Amino acid sequence: MVTAATFAVLGPLCVTNNRRRLPQAGQRQRALLAALLVRARQPVGLPAIVDAIWGERPPVSAVANVHTYVSRLRRDLAAIGLPDRVVTDSGGYRLHVEPDELDSALFRSSAEVARAALESGDAGKAVAIWEEAWALWRGSPLEDVPRCGWLEGEVVRLEEMATTAREDFADARLAAGQFGTAITELTALVREQPLREGLWRRLMLAQHRVGRRAEALGTYRSLRGLLVEELGVEPCGEIQELHQEILRGAPSESHVRPMQLPPGAENFTGREAERAEFRRLLTDQPRPVVAITGKGGVGKTTLAVRVAHDLGDHFGGGQLYVRLGGALSPRDPVTVLAELLIAFGVHPHAVPEDPEARAALYRSQLAARRVLIVLDDAATMAQVRPLLPGTAGSAVLITSRVLLLEAHTVHLDVLGAADAVRLLASIAGQSRMTAEPDAAAAVARYCGNLPLALRIAGSRLARRTHWTVGRLAERLAGEGTRLNELRIDDLEARASLALSYEALQTEQQRAFRLLSLLDVPDFPGWVAGPLLDVAVPDAEEVVDGLADVHLLEPAGQGRYRFHDLLRVFGRERAGEQDTAAERADALRRAFTAWLDLAVRAEAGLPSRFLKVRLEVERARLDDATTGRLLADPLEFLESERDALVAVVEQALSLEMTTLGADTACVLTALFDLRSHYDLWRRTHELALAAATGARHQAMLHQGLGALAFYRDRFAEAEVHFAQAQRIFAEIGEVHGHAYANLGLGTVQMFYSNHDDAAILLVRAKASFQCTADAYGEAFALQALGVVRRNQGRLDDAATFLGQALDSFRALRFAYGQACALFSLGMYHSAQGDLKSAERALMESAELFRSVCCPRDEALALHVLAATHAQEGDAGRAFALMSRSLESFSPADESPSHAAMLYSLGWVAHRDQRPGDAADYFGRALRLYEKLAMPMPQDKVRTALRSLGLSVPDH
């Protein structure tokens, strides 16, 4: 059984275990227990026990009585769960007590720590330890126990220990500038122990330092009169010297070195770079003012206190520490000035009433010292400004949740993943983290690497030794209950976050709540406009305000994100303060705005994905905002890509099926241009699984068909295009049916089913004519030209391709022209007209470049290079291939990129560079493997085998 035993001698004798108290015994049995406790863990012989109980006149039966008392004591201890504590030892008895179970041992240990803290210059820490230690005293030592013999001497020893400790405690208060409290305590103590000169000297010193000169002299007169009358002696030399100093009126301030820093946090982890930077900033400048900003719970105060302790030796004039109350309850700097002046030894009556005079006196006090001033949780720079020194020498370190423009500001972020786990380990034990590294990482992740949350999580594990780390991780995994788990004693993550939230204006609070509902990795500031149903400029101002107080984090130009715990907190508040309808309406407005802008951006792209265009609800955005956002349509779509993908998923999860499906469909052009094939498949499959409308189902099948086609999965593409064709036909959607036929015709063309392909493409062309879609008709003409070329009907091919090129030129559609010219280049190559082929393909490549289609540009150059390679011009072929490869970004993972690498492998082989050939083939193979394209993989492996090459390791 786990015990929580306490043995108390600093007051009435008391023994408890798990809240069960030792029964009250007779006086002599209590004396026995007291004797064993004052010599705990040591054998106490029978003669000594007899002396402690009866003194010089023990009864004849004393020894027998002792054995009886011991037997009763053992029984009573066992009854409260403490068996086997009294053992027979060396002809007597020994009481086994752990050091942390006996109050006198605990007090003695705390006193040593407090004295060490004061000796190291940390008076604030010393005072805090003394205050905690004195809470152990409940009265006079063993005050309810009759004492005889040597036991009486032990009580006197405990009383002397207390008196010495009182003097040392007074020294700590004086060093910390707590003169008023010291005077009150010492006045009472000199009445209790009037002949203790050390107490009188400290009382005089405290009175002198606060400017109470008359009282200090009166105290001396009282002491001298007492000593002369009682003992016939004068006060000691040290007190007489102090008396002369007071008579001379020597400035008491010269003695005052305020040391007000709170104790540094235990288990401080990481932040080495930040500590070094702050040490440099606070010591390299003549009058540095440095601010640490960051969100609640990120460890601003902990770091500031640690840095201040680091610099204790540098600032010989002392260290001031003030809590300024933050934005919720900001303290008046005029009041703070009075406290700081008193800490410097200025008598309260000497503190000026006028604020300016008070500030001037404060600056004068600082001018003669090198002091580090720590201003914790500042609300504004206006609150801080009166507390700044006016001359060089002193330094100011500020913490704040807001940006302070007049200070050198350093933003403090959450811990890195490794430091977060190390902090957990320092609190809960390294062995537990080592045993469950994945669970430890998960706990840190659920805490968002926020130091406050990590300390709470670590403390919960430390207290619950029977828990596994995995169990805590499971409890933190639920977003809805996470903040409930992150609290222990007086630490609570929710309360820390609420401080920042409650300080916000009403509209900022609403924005914080509704923005937290967005399941996006980050978001642009403008989206707050439709979300809140306010003008975008006003909304962006609100969002900037949230970022200023670190409730949002910057995530790029004009973009923001939530810390995980702040998002959870925001959603809690939204659930409490906004109705379900209000939350859904806000999200619907935001999703609609994102979709509307994406549709407009897609329409402004220089390239054109072959699909039915969307007609969506217009967002109520002003023209200036819309123009600014869509100045570069492709850049807009790329910057909003991850957010739009998240919108698809969240809209579908909220059963906003139309919004989700439309957003998935509008992204196909971007996914095509940038080869985002995984995102393409994920969004379309999710939307198709949720779609209930036939038109959306058809459009999503059309998109999946195009994706499969680009990945050389022709059978899969045919299935999706056929599904789209069937559904469009069933709902009478002629335009969509035309695009489905165009897709099916293209698949049949790659199957070399040219007759079937021609039939489907002719139907598509006719339908495009009926719907007045000149773009679709031109693309159908181009595809028919390719089919006729493949059929060997070159005259028809030239006619169709010429008509397509003319149509695209009439439409001033550069991308279409590039496509038609590419097909014409292939046509001329088939005819053996290499000059015409080169002209067409080069013009095609230039046009593709002009409309930002690097993949298509590379394909045109690739075909031209292959033509030169067939003619034996390896140098020209390699130059064109290399140029085509430059068109791809390093991150491009498209089939075209893989095909280009494959061709470069052959060119390098023909140029007798086997090492380069193996490298190109290997890169092509790895890319095809990543794209899950088995047929091209086989093609590359066949080439490697036929050439006797092996893939180099990478």
GROMACS .gro file of N, CA, C and O in nm, residues 200-293:
model
  376
  200TRP      N    1   1.676   4.267   1.681
  200TRP     CA    2   1.668   4.413   1.696
  200TRP      C    3   1.747   4.484   1.585
  200TRP      O    4   1.702   4.585   1.529
  201ARG      N    5   1.866   4.433   1.557
  201ARG     CA    6   1.947   4.498   1.452
  201ARG      C    7   1.875   4.497   1.318
  201ARG      O    8   1.874   4.596   1.246
  202ARG      N    9   1.813   4.385   1.284
  202ARG     CA   10   1.743   4.376   1.156
  202ARG      C   11   1.621   4.467   1.153
  202ARG      O   12   1.587   4.524   1.049
  203LEU      N   13   1.554   4.482   1.268
  203LEU     CA   14   1.441   4.574   1.274
  203LEU      C   15   1.486   4.718   1.251
  203LEU      O   16   1.423   4.793   1.174
  204MET      N   17   1.595   4.756   1.316
  204MET     CA   18   1.649   4.892   1.296
  204MET      C   19   1.686   4.914   1.149
  204MET      O   20   1.659   5.019   1.090
  205LEU      N   21   1.750   4.813   1.089
  205LEU     CA   22   1.794   4.825   0.951
  205LEU      C   23   1.675   4.841   0.857
  205LEU      O   24   1.677   4.924   0.765
  206ALA      N   25   1.570   4.763   0.880
  206ALA     CA   26   1.451   4.774   0.795
  206ALA      C   27   1.387   4.911   0.807
  206ALA      O   28   1.348   4.974   0.708
  207GLN      N   29   1.377   4.962   0.931
  207GLN     CA   30   1.319   5.095   0.950
  207GLN      C   31   1.404   5.202   0.885
  207GLN      O   32   1.353   5.298   0.825
  208HIS      N   33   1.534   5.188   0.896
  208HIS     CA   34   1.627   5.285   0.837
  208HIS      C   35   1.614   5.286   0.684
  208HIS      O   36   1.610   5.392   0.621
  209ARG      N   37   1.602   5.168   0.624
  209ARG     CA   38   1.600   5.161   0.477
  209ARG      C   39   1.472   5.217   0.416
  209ARG      O   40   1.471   5.255   0.300
  210VAL      N   41   1.364   5.220   0.491
  210VAL     CA   42   1.242   5.280   0.436
  210VAL      C   43   1.228   5.425   0.479
  210VAL      O   44   1.122   5.487   0.461
  211GLY      N   45   1.334   5.480   0.541
  211GLY     CA   46   1.332   5.622   0.576
  211GLY      C   47   1.265   5.655   0.708
  211GLY      O   48   1.240   5.772   0.737
  212ARG      N   49   1.237   5.553   0.789
  212ARG     CA   50   1.171   5.578   0.918
  212ARG      C   51   1.281   5.596   1.025
  212ARG      O   52   1.299   5.515   1.116
  213ARG      N   53   1.353   5.707   1.013
  213ARG     CA   54   1.473   5.732   1.094
  213ARG      C   55   1.439   5.743   1.242
  213ARG      O   56   1.506   5.686   1.329
  214ALA      N   57   1.332   5.814   1.271
  214ALA     CA   58   1.294   5.834   1.411
  214ALA      C   59   1.258   5.700   1.476
  214ALA      O   60   1.295   5.674   1.592
  215GLU      N   61   1.186   5.617   1.403
  215GLU     CA   62   1.149   5.487   1.457
  215GLU      C   63   1.272   5.401   1.479
  215GLU      O   64   1.281   5.327   1.579
  216ALA      N   65   1.367   5.407   1.387
  216ALA     CA   66   1.490   5.327   1.402
  216ALA      C   67   1.567   5.370   1.526
  216ALA      O   68   1.618   5.287   1.603
  217LEU      N   69   1.575   5.504   1.550
  217LEU     CA   70   1.644   5.553   1.670
  217LEU      C   71   1.568   5.513   1.796
  217LEU      O   72   1.628   5.479   1.900
  218GLY      N   73   1.435   5.516   1.789
  218GLY     CA   74   1.355   5.474   1.904
  218GLY      C   75   1.375   5.327   1.934
  218GLY      O   76   1.379   5.286   2.052
  219THR      N   77   1.386   5.247   1.831
  219THR     CA   78   1.411   5.104   1.850
  219THR      C   79   1.545   5.083   1.921
  219THR      O   80   1.558   4.998   2.011
  220TYR      N   81   1.646   5.161   1.882
  220TYR     CA   82   1.777   5.148   1.948
  220TYR      C   83   1.767   5.184   2.095
  220TYR      O   84   1.822   5.114   2.182
  221ARG      N   85   1.694   5.293   2.126
  221ARG     CA   86   1.681   5.334   2.266
  221ARG      C   87   1.611   5.225   2.348
  221ARG      O   88   1.650   5.196   2.462
  222SER      N   89   1.509   5.164   2.291
  222SER     CA   90   1.437   5.058   2.362
  222SER      C   91   1.530   4.940   2.390
  222SER      O   92   1.531   4.883   2.500
  223LEU      N   93   1.609   4.901   2.290
  223LEU     CA   94   1.701   4.789   2.307
  223LEU      C   95   1.806   4.821   2.414
  223LEU      O   96   1.835   4.739   2.502
  224ARG      N   97   1.864   4.941   2.406
  224ARG     CA   98   1.971   4.976   2.501
  224ARG      C   99   1.916   4.979   2.643
  224ARG      O  100   1.980   4.926   2.737
  225GLY      N  101   1.799   5.038   2.662
  225GLY     CA  102   1.741   5.044   2.795
  225GLY      C  103   1.716   4.905   2.851
  225GLY      O  104   1.742   4.878   2.970
  226LEU      N  105   1.669   4.815   2.765
  226LEU     CA  106   1.640   4.678   2.808
  226LEU      C  107   1.768   4.607   2.850
  226LEU      O  108   1.774   4.541   2.955
  227LEU      N  109   1.873   4.619   2.769
  227LEU     CA  110   1.999   4.548   2.797
  227LEU      C  111   2.066   4.602   2.923
  227LEU      O  112   2.120   4.525   3.004
  228VAL      N  113   2.064   4.734   2.939
  228VAL     CA  114   2.127   4.794   3.056
  228VAL      C  115   2.053   4.751   3.182
  228VAL      O  116   2.114   4.713   3.284
  229GLU      N  117   1.920   4.753   3.176
  229GLU     CA  118   1.840   4.720   3.294
  229GLU      C  119   1.849   4.572   3.329
  229GLU      O  120   1.863   4.534   3.446
  230GLU      N  121   1.839   4.486   3.226
  230GLU     CA  122   1.835   4.342   3.251
  230GLU      C  123   1.972   4.281   3.271
  230GLU      O  124   1.990   4.192   3.355
  231LEU      N  125   2.071   4.326   3.190
  231LEU     CA  126   2.202   4.259   3.190
  231LEU      C  127   2.316   4.351   3.229
  231LEU      O  128   2.429   4.304   3.252
  232GLY      N  129   2.290   4.483   3.231
  232GLY     CA  130   2.396   4.576   3.264
  232GLY      C  131   2.501   4.587   3.156
  232GLY      O  132   2.618   4.615   3.185
  233VAL      N  133   2.463   4.569   3.028
  233VAL     CA  134   2.559   4.577   2.915
  233VAL      C  135   2.502   4.669   2.808
  233VAL      O  136   2.381   4.695   2.802
  234GLU      N  137   2.592   4.719   2.722
  234GLU     CA  138   2.552   4.800   2.606
  234GLU      C  139   2.524   4.709   2.487
  234GLU      O  140   2.570   4.593   2.484
  235PRO      N  141   2.450   4.760   2.388
  235PRO     CA  142   2.429   4.679   2.265
  235PRO      C  143   2.563   4.644   2.200
  235PRO      O  144   2.665   4.713   2.220
  236CYS      N  145   2.563   4.539   2.120
  236CYS     CA  146   2.686   4.493   2.054
  236CYS      C  147   2.739   4.598   1.959
  236CYS      O  148   2.669   4.692   1.918
  237GLY      N  149   2.869   4.582   1.920
  237GLY     CA  150   2.932   4.680   1.835
  237GLY      C  151   2.862   4.698   1.700
  237GLY      O  152   2.854   4.811   1.649
  238GLU      N  153   2.812   4.593   1.641
  238GLU     CA  154   2.746   4.603   1.511
  238GLU      C  155   2.623   4.693   1.519
  238GLU      O  156   2.598   4.775   1.430
  239ILE      N  157   2.547   4.680   1.630
  239ILE     CA  158   2.427   4.762   1.645
  239ILE      C  159   2.465   4.908   1.674
  239ILE      O  160   2.401   5.002   1.622
  240GLN      N  161   2.572   4.927   1.749
  240GLN     CA  162   2.615   5.065   1.778
  240GLN      C  163   2.662   5.134   1.649
  240GLN      O  164   2.636   5.253   1.628
  241GLU      N  165   2.731   5.061   1.560
  241GLU     CA  166   2.773   5.120   1.433
  241GLU      C  167   2.651   5.159   1.348
  241GLU      O  168   2.649   5.264   1.285
  242LEU      N  169   2.551   5.072   1.347
  242LEU     CA  170   2.429   5.103   1.274
  242LEU      C  171   2.361   5.227   1.333
  242LEU      O  172   2.311   5.313   1.260
  243HIS      N  173   2.364   5.238   1.467
  243HIS     CA  174   2.305   5.354   1.533
  243HIS      C  175   2.374   5.483   1.489
  243HIS      O  176   2.310   5.585   1.458
  244GLN      N  177   2.507   5.480   1.485
  244GLN     CA  178   2.583   5.598   1.442
  244GLN      C  179   2.552   5.632   1.295
  244GLN      O  180   2.542   5.750   1.259
  245GLU      N  181   2.539   5.533   1.214
  245GLU     CA  182   2.505   5.557   1.071
  245GLU      C  183   2.370   5.625   1.059
  245GLU      O  184   2.352   5.718   0.979
  246ILE      N  185   2.275   5.582   1.143
  246ILE     CA  186   2.142   5.644   1.139
  246ILE      C  187   2.149   5.788   1.187
  246ILE      O  188   2.087   5.878   1.130
  247LEU      N  189   2.228   5.812   1.292
  247LEU     CA  190   2.243   5.948   1.344
  247LEU      C  191   2.304   6.041   1.240
  247LEU      O  192   2.267   6.158   1.229
  248ARG      N  193   2.402   5.989   1.165
  248ARG     CA  194   2.466   6.071   1.061
  248ARG      C  195   2.372   6.098   0.944
  248ARG      O  196   2.400   6.185   0.862
  249GLY      N  197   2.264   6.021   0.933
  249GLY     CA  198   2.171   6.039   0.820
  249GLY      C  199   2.226   5.982   0.691
  249GLY      O  200   2.192   6.029   0.582
  250ALA      N  201   2.313   5.882   0.701
  250ALA     CA  202   2.369   5.819   0.581
  250ALA      C  203   2.256   5.761   0.498
  250ALA      O  204   2.159   5.706   0.552
  251PRO      N  205   2.264   5.776   0.367
  251PRO     CA  206   2.153   5.730   0.281
  251PRO      C  207   2.134   5.579   0.289
  251PRO      O  208   2.225   5.502   0.264
  252SER      N  209   2.013   5.543   0.327
  252SER     CA  210   1.983   5.400   0.340
  252SER      C  211   1.978   5.329   0.206
  252SER      O  212   1.997   5.209   0.198
  253GLU      N  213   1.953   5.406   0.100
  253GLU     CA  214   1.940   5.341  -0.030
  253GLU      C  215   2.067   5.268  -0.071
  253GLU      O  216   2.063   5.175  -0.151
  254SER      N  217   2.180   5.313  -0.024
  254SER     CA  218   2.305   5.251  -0.065
  254SER      C  219   2.312   5.104  -0.025
  254SER      O  220   2.390   5.029  -0.078
  255HIS      N  221   2.228   5.067   0.069
  255HIS     CA  222   2.228   4.929   0.115
  255HIS      C  223   2.132   4.842   0.035
  255HIS      O  224   2.136   4.720   0.046
  256VAL      N  225   2.042   4.904  -0.039
  256VAL     CA  226   1.932   4.829  -0.098
  256VAL      C  227   1.970   4.775  -0.236
  256VAL      O  228   2.008   4.851  -0.324
  257ARG      N  229   1.964   4.647  -0.248
  257ARG     CA  230   1.982   4.582  -0.379
  257ARG      C  231   1.861   4.491  -0.401
  257ARG      O  232   1.863   4.375  -0.364
  258PRO      N  233   1.754   4.543  -0.458
  258PRO     CA  234   1.632   4.460  -0.473
  258PRO      C  235   1.659   4.339  -0.561
  258PRO      O  236   1.719   4.350  -0.667
  259MET      N  237   1.614   4.224  -0.515
  259MET     CA  238   1.628   4.099  -0.589
  259MET      C  239   1.489   4.035  -0.597
  259MET      O  240   1.456   3.944  -0.521
  260GLN      N  241   1.405   4.084  -0.686
  260GLN     CA  242   1.264   4.049  -0.686
  260GLN      C  243   1.227   3.935  -0.781
  260GLN      O  244   1.109   3.901  -0.792
  261LEU      N  245   1.324   3.878  -0.848
  261LEU     CA  246   1.290   3.773  -0.945
  261LEU      C  247   1.224   3.654  -0.877
  261LEU      O  248   1.270   3.610  -0.771
  262PRO      N  249   1.120   3.600  -0.938
  262PRO     CA  250   1.065   3.474  -0.886
  262PRO      C  251   1.162   3.360  -0.916
  262PRO      O  252   1.253   3.375  -0.999
  263PRO      N  253   1.145   3.246  -0.850
  263PRO     CA  254   1.235   3.132  -0.879
  263PRO      C  255   1.225   3.090  -1.026
  263PRO      O  256   1.118   3.101  -1.088
  264GLY      N  257   1.336   3.047  -1.080
  264GLY     CA  258   1.334   2.995  -1.217
  264GLY      C  259   1.259   2.863  -1.223
  264GLY      O  260   1.255   2.787  -1.127
  265ALA      N  261   1.200   2.836  -1.338
  265ALA     CA  262   1.122   2.713  -1.355
  265ALA      C  263   1.213   2.591  -1.351
  265ALA      O  264   1.323   2.592  -1.405
  266GLU      N  265   1.166   2.488  -1.283
  266GLU     CA  266   1.236   2.361  -1.289
  266GLU      C  267   1.215   2.299  -1.427
  266GLU      O  268   1.122   2.333  -1.497
  267ASN      N  269   1.301   2.208  -1.465
  267ASN     CA  270   1.288   2.135  -1.591
  267ASN      C  271   1.291   2.228  -1.712
  267ASN      O  272   1.227   2.200  -1.813
  268PHE      N  273   1.364   2.340  -1.701
  268PHE     CA  274   1.374   2.430  -1.817
  268PHE      C  275   1.447   2.356  -1.929
  268PHE      O  276   1.553   2.297  -1.907
  269THR      N  277   1.390   2.357  -2.048
  269THR     CA  278   1.444   2.278  -2.158
  269THR      C  279   1.452   2.363  -2.284
  269THR      O  280   1.359   2.438  -2.316
  270GLY      N  281   1.561   2.348  -2.359
  270GLY     CA  282   1.574   2.414  -2.488
  270GLY      C  283   1.597   2.564  -2.475
  270GLY      O  284   1.645   2.615  -2.374
  271ARG      N  285   1.567   2.635  -2.582
  271ARG     CA  286   1.577   2.781  -2.588
  271ARG      C  287   1.721   2.832  -2.573
  271ARG      O  288   1.743   2.946  -2.533
  272GLU      N  289   1.819   2.747  -2.605
  272GLU     CA  290   1.957   2.790  -2.588
  272GLU      C  291   1.991   2.908  -2.678
  272GLU      O  292   2.057   3.004  -2.636
  273ALA      N  293   1.946   2.902  -2.804
  273ALA     CA  294   1.975   3.011  -2.898
  273ALA      C  295   1.908   3.140  -2.851
  273ALA      O  296   1.968   3.248  -2.856
  274GLU      N  297   1.783   3.129  -2.804
  274GLU     CA  298   1.712   3.248  -2.759
  274GLU      C  299   1.779   3.308  -2.635
  274GLU      O  300   1.794   3.430  -2.624
  275ARG      N  301   1.821   3.222  -2.542
  275ARG     CA  302   1.887   3.273  -2.421
  275ARG      C  303   2.015   3.348  -2.457
  275ARG      O  304   2.043   3.455  -2.404
  276ALA      N  305   2.090   3.290  -2.550
  276ALA     CA  306   2.214   3.357  -2.591
  276ALA      C  307   2.185   3.490  -2.658
  276ALA      O  308   2.254   3.590  -2.634
  277GLU      N  309   2.081   3.494  -2.740
  277GLU     CA  310   2.046   3.620  -2.808
  277GLU      C  311   2.004   3.726  -2.707
  277GLU      O  312   2.045   3.843  -2.716
  278PHE      N  313   1.922   3.688  -2.609
  278PHE     CA  314   1.877   3.787  -2.511
  278PHE      C  315   1.993   3.834  -2.423
  278PHE      O  316   1.999   3.953  -2.388
  279ARG      N  317   2.082   3.745  -2.387
  279ARG     CA  318   2.198   3.788  -2.308
  279ARG      C  319   2.280   3.892  -2.386
  279ARG      O  320   2.327   3.989  -2.329
  280ARG      N  321   2.293   3.866  -2.516
  280ARG     CA  322   2.368   3.961  -2.599
  280ARG      C  323   2.295   4.095  -2.609
  280ARG      O  324   2.354   4.202  -2.591
  281LEU      N  325   2.165   4.090  -2.636
  281LEU     CA  326   2.087   4.213  -2.654
  281LEU      C  327   2.085   4.297  -2.527
  281LEU      O  328   2.088   4.421  -2.533
  282LEU      N  329   2.081   4.232  -2.412
  282LEU     CA  330   2.068   4.305  -2.286
  282LEU      C  331   2.200   4.356  -2.231
  282LEU      O  332   2.200   4.435  -2.135
  283THR      N  333   2.309   4.313  -2.288
  283THR     CA  334   2.440   4.355  -2.235
  283THR      C  335   2.523   4.433  -2.336
  283THR      O  336   2.620   4.499  -2.296
  284ASP      N  337   2.489   4.427  -2.464
  284ASP     CA  338   2.573   4.493  -2.565
  284ASP      C  339   2.535   4.639  -2.588
  284ASP      O  340   2.612   4.716  -2.644
  285GLN      N  341   2.413   4.679  -2.550
  285GLN     CA  342   2.366   4.815  -2.576
  285GLN      C  343   2.370   4.897  -2.447
  285GLN      O  344   2.361   4.844  -2.337
  286PRO      N  345   2.379   5.032  -2.458
  286PRO     CA  346   2.386   5.115  -2.336
  286PRO      C  347   2.254   5.119  -2.258
  286PRO      O  348   2.254   5.126  -2.136
  287ARG      N  349   2.141   5.116  -2.326
  287ARG     CA  350   2.011   5.122  -2.257
  287ARG      C  351   1.910   5.033  -2.330
  287ARG      O  352   1.814   5.080  -2.391
  288PRO      N  353   1.934   4.902  -2.324
  288PRO     CA  354   1.852   4.812  -2.406
  288PRO      C  355   1.709   4.797  -2.351
  288PRO      O  356   1.687   4.791  -2.229
  289VAL      N  357   1.614   4.793  -2.442
  289VAL     CA  358   1.475   4.762  -2.411
  289VAL      C  359   1.435   4.649  -2.504
  289VAL      O  360   1.421   4.668  -2.625
  290VAL      N  361   1.419   4.530  -2.450
  290VAL     CA  362   1.397   4.410  -2.530
  290VAL      C  363   1.263   4.348  -2.490
  290VAL      O  364   1.231   4.340  -2.370
  291ALA      N  365   1.187   4.306  -2.589
  291ALA     CA  366   1.056   4.246  -2.562
  291ALA      C  367   1.049   4.105  -2.619
  291ALA      O  368   1.096   4.078  -2.729
  292ILE      N  369   0.991   4.015  -2.540
  292ILE     CA  370   0.959   3.879  -2.586
  292ILE      C  371   0.809   3.875  -2.612
  292ILE      O  372   0.730   3.898  -2.521
  293THR      N  373   0.771   3.846  -2.734
  293THR     CA  374   0.629   3.835  -2.765
  293THR      C  375   0.597   3.694  -2.811
  293THR      O  376   0.685   3.620  -2.857
   0.00000   0.00000   0.00000
